[in-house]
Amino acid sequence: MSKLRWHHAAALVATSAAVVLGLAVAPAAGAGGVSATFSKGSDWGTGYEGKYTIKNGGTTARTSWTIEFDLPAGHKLSGLWDGSYTASGQRVTVKNTWNGSIAPGASVSFGFNVGYSGAFTAPTGCKLDGGSCDATGEPPTTTPPTTPPTTTPPTTNPPAPDGKISLGYFAQWGVYGRNYHVKNIVTSGSASKLTHINYAFGNVTNGQCVLGDTYADYDRAYTAADSVDGVADTWDTGALRGSFGQLRKLKKQFPHIKVLFSFGGWTWSGGFGQAAQNAAAFADSCYKLVEDPRWADVFDGIDIDWEYPNACGLTCDSSGFSSFKTLSQALRTRFGQDYLVTAAITADGSNGGKIDAADYGGAAQFLNWYNVMTYDYFGAFNAKGPTAPHSPLTSYDGIPQQGFNSDAAIQKLKSKGVPASKLLLGIGFYGRGWTGVTQSAPGGSATGAAPATYEAGIEDYKVLKSKCPVTGTVAGTAYAHCGSEWWSYDTPATIGGKMTYTKNQGLGGAFFWELSGDTTNGELITALRGGLN
């Protein structure tokens, strides 16, 4: 299965020789049968993003599909997502992965990148299950039975047919005090709703990627009761334990899930500046760590969470405007086209803010997508307030800082040339709060951070929904005033609104921080996944 999902976005082109930007040409009429239609997205002069959409216009559900097509001379496939492929010369054959099921009237798609010399020419010779890609009527008799095999994992709410990404972070340290393990992803029902998991975090020191907690990562032994598959870990030579071992078992049960190893984060971003000074050596160290033979099958790529290039987070970086692009290019070069390479980035949409400090537009060509951290705009790190929602979708009258909202960040990134399909909207599965607050509406004064389970001023949704129920909404998110405490957090309802925004903006999907903040039955991820469908 190809590991790549390298998006560019969205002008469409006809399957014939005539190119019509902004439009997709419908397949030839064929009595409402099954069809496959090519469209072209971004074209950067030496390559383009393509997509085939398979539509079931018949009356029988499909359970699999195979698409074949020819690339013109001088054109070469550089990666493909939402399908597995083989290439023989210029002929490409693509088979479904998780997206084989197509109900009558529904459609699925796969995307790919092509590099070319000379001029763009659309693929030719399209075949769908050996027949024409024009509407062909009912599925061929060779279509497998519609009853899924007994080994198919539960798919209560599977990934959306249009390929929208639903990505969740798994926090390495959650296996300790939070007692949240990979098995909880299954028992909460979250596994069937995720397309990707970011394992957070690896560290960045001395210009290299290194493990952050070897015990949690690969050494902790899980009992049968706590293991994803009900089988206890062993101490046999070569046995993989810890969260890595559990993620391996998770992927076996839910093969549609891709896992990325995320490096950095708020605490461990201080080493990126040094890493950028010798980006090739850094990328090589990351590749060797992610692809360590002991767990190479666990990870499908790498995520970089640099907070923040050429700006200040926990520490300040002065490596320059181009350093992030340099690092991104080195990672893509080392990992190649068949791995996911992504980045979690600032959502500071203010003029002259953190997005303006680094070349996010230039770096996007090397990355599959950006996790735009559209949360933590406001909080009790300003102890006296004013109270404000930490994850506003839009601006509102009285917002403490212009540009500190999700839409401002998304529009700024788009203006820098980042394709919408490479942007994931960030959702916090937690809230931020103050104490000493008398005013229910946003904008009140406070005396400090509200008490909480692990860290003052920040609390999981699963706690807040009962501890301090919502009393109002503002700017597409919720807030709650209970006693002297004031909290802001997203609920299933506000997440639904944010997912509508995500679809309306043509974004690639959404992600969240992090899995353990949700309820034991996955209220928030259910709303997120359902909103993307």
CSV table of N, CA and C in Angstrom, one decimal, residues 3-4 15 24-25 47 54 64 90 122 157 179 229 242 278 290 296 301 325 349-350 362 401 426 455 496 500 503 530:
chain,number,residue,atom,x,y,z
A,3,LYS,N,2.2,4.8,0.9
A,3,LYS,CA,2.1,5.6,2.1
A,3,LYS,C,1.8,7.0,1.8
A,4,LEU,N,1.8,7.5,0.6
A,4,LEU,CA,1.9,8.9,0.3
A,4,LEU,C,0.5,9.5,0.2
A,15,THR,N,-10.8,15.2,-18.9
A,15,THR,CA,-10.1,14.0,-19.3
A,15,THR,C,-9.7,14.0,-20.7
A,24,ALA,N,-14.9,20.1,-13.9
A,24,ALA,CA,-14.6,18.6,-14.2
A,24,ALA,C,-15.6,18.1,-15.2
A,25,VAL,N,-15.1,17.5,-16.2
A,25,VAL,CA,-15.9,17.0,-17.3
A,25,VAL,C,-16.6,15.7,-16.9
A,47,GLY,N,4.8,19.6,-12.5
A,47,GLY,CA,4.1,18.6,-11.9
A,47,GLY,C,2.7,19.0,-11.6
A,54,ILE,N,-14.6,7.8,-8.6
A,54,ILE,CA,-15.4,6.6,-9.0
A,54,ILE,C,-16.8,6.8,-8.5
A,64,SER,N,-15.3,-3.2,-4.2
A,64,SER,CA,-14.0,-3.0,-4.6
A,64,SER,C,-13.9,-2.3,-6.0
A,90,GLN,N,4.5,3.3,-18.4
A,90,GLN,CA,3.6,4.4,-18.2
A,90,GLN,C,2.2,4.0,-17.8
A,122,ALA,N,-3.2,15.1,-20.0
A,122,ALA,CA,-4.0,14.3,-19.1
A,122,ALA,C,-3.7,12.8,-19.4
A,157,ASN,N,-18.4,4.2,11.6
A,157,ASN,CA,-18.4,5.5,11.0
A,157,ASN,C,-17.1,5.7,10.2
A,179,ASN,N,-3.7,7.3,32.2
A,179,ASN,CA,-4.1,6.0,32.0
A,179,ASN,C,-4.8,5.8,30.7
A,229,ASP,N,-5.2,-6.4,21.1
A,229,ASP,CA,-5.7,-7.7,20.6
A,229,ASP,C,-5.9,-8.7,21.7
A,242,GLY,N,5.4,-1.7,24.4
A,242,GLY,CA,5.1,-0.3,24.5
A,242,GLY,C,4.0,0.2,23.5
A,278,ASN,N,21.9,22.1,9.4
A,278,ASN,CA,22.3,21.0,8.6
A,278,ASN,C,21.1,20.1,8.4
A,290,VAL,N,12.6,6.8,12.5
A,290,VAL,CA,11.2,6.4,12.1
A,290,VAL,C,11.2,5.0,11.4
A,296,ALA,N,9.6,-0.2,12.0
A,296,ALA,CA,9.4,0.4,10.7
A,296,ALA,C,8.0,0.3,10.1
A,301,GLY,N,5.0,7.8,8.2
A,301,GLY,CA,5.6,9.1,7.8
A,301,GLY,C,6.0,9.9,9.1
A,325,LYS,N,11.3,26.1,5.3
A,325,LYS,CA,11.2,25.5,4.0
A,325,LYS,C,12.4,24.6,3.8
A,349,GLY,N,-2.8,34.5,12.8
A,349,GLY,CA,-3.2,35.1,11.5
A,349,GLY,C,-3.0,36.6,11.6
A,350,SER,N,-2.4,37.2,12.6
A,350,SER,CA,-2.3,38.6,12.8
A,350,SER,C,-1.2,39.1,11.8
A,362,GLY,N,6.2,28.6,0.8
A,362,GLY,CA,7.2,27.9,0.0
A,362,GLY,C,7.4,26.5,0.5
A,401,GLN,N,-7.3,40.2,20.5
A,401,GLN,CA,-6.2,40.4,19.5
A,401,GLN,C,-6.8,40.1,18.1
A,426,GLY,N,-7.7,22.8,13.2
A,426,GLY,CA,-7.4,22.2,14.5
A,426,GLY,C,-8.5,22.3,15.5
A,455,GLU,N,-3.2,20.4,35.2
A,455,GLU,CA,-2.5,21.7,35.0
A,455,GLU,C,-3.5,22.8,35.2
A,496,GLY,N,-19.4,20.5,15.1
A,496,GLY,CA,-20.2,20.3,13.8
A,496,GLY,C,-20.2,21.6,13.0
A,500,THR,N,-18.5,22.1,9.2
A,500,THR,CA,-19.2,22.7,8.0
A,500,THR,C,-18.3,23.8,7.4
A,503,LYS,N,-15.6,22.0,5.3
A,503,LYS,CA,-16.0,21.6,4.0
A,503,LYS,C,-16.3,22.8,3.1
A,530,GLY,N,-18.4,12.8,11.8
A,530,GLY,CA,-19.7,12.9,11.2
A,530,GLY,C,-19.9,14.2,10.4
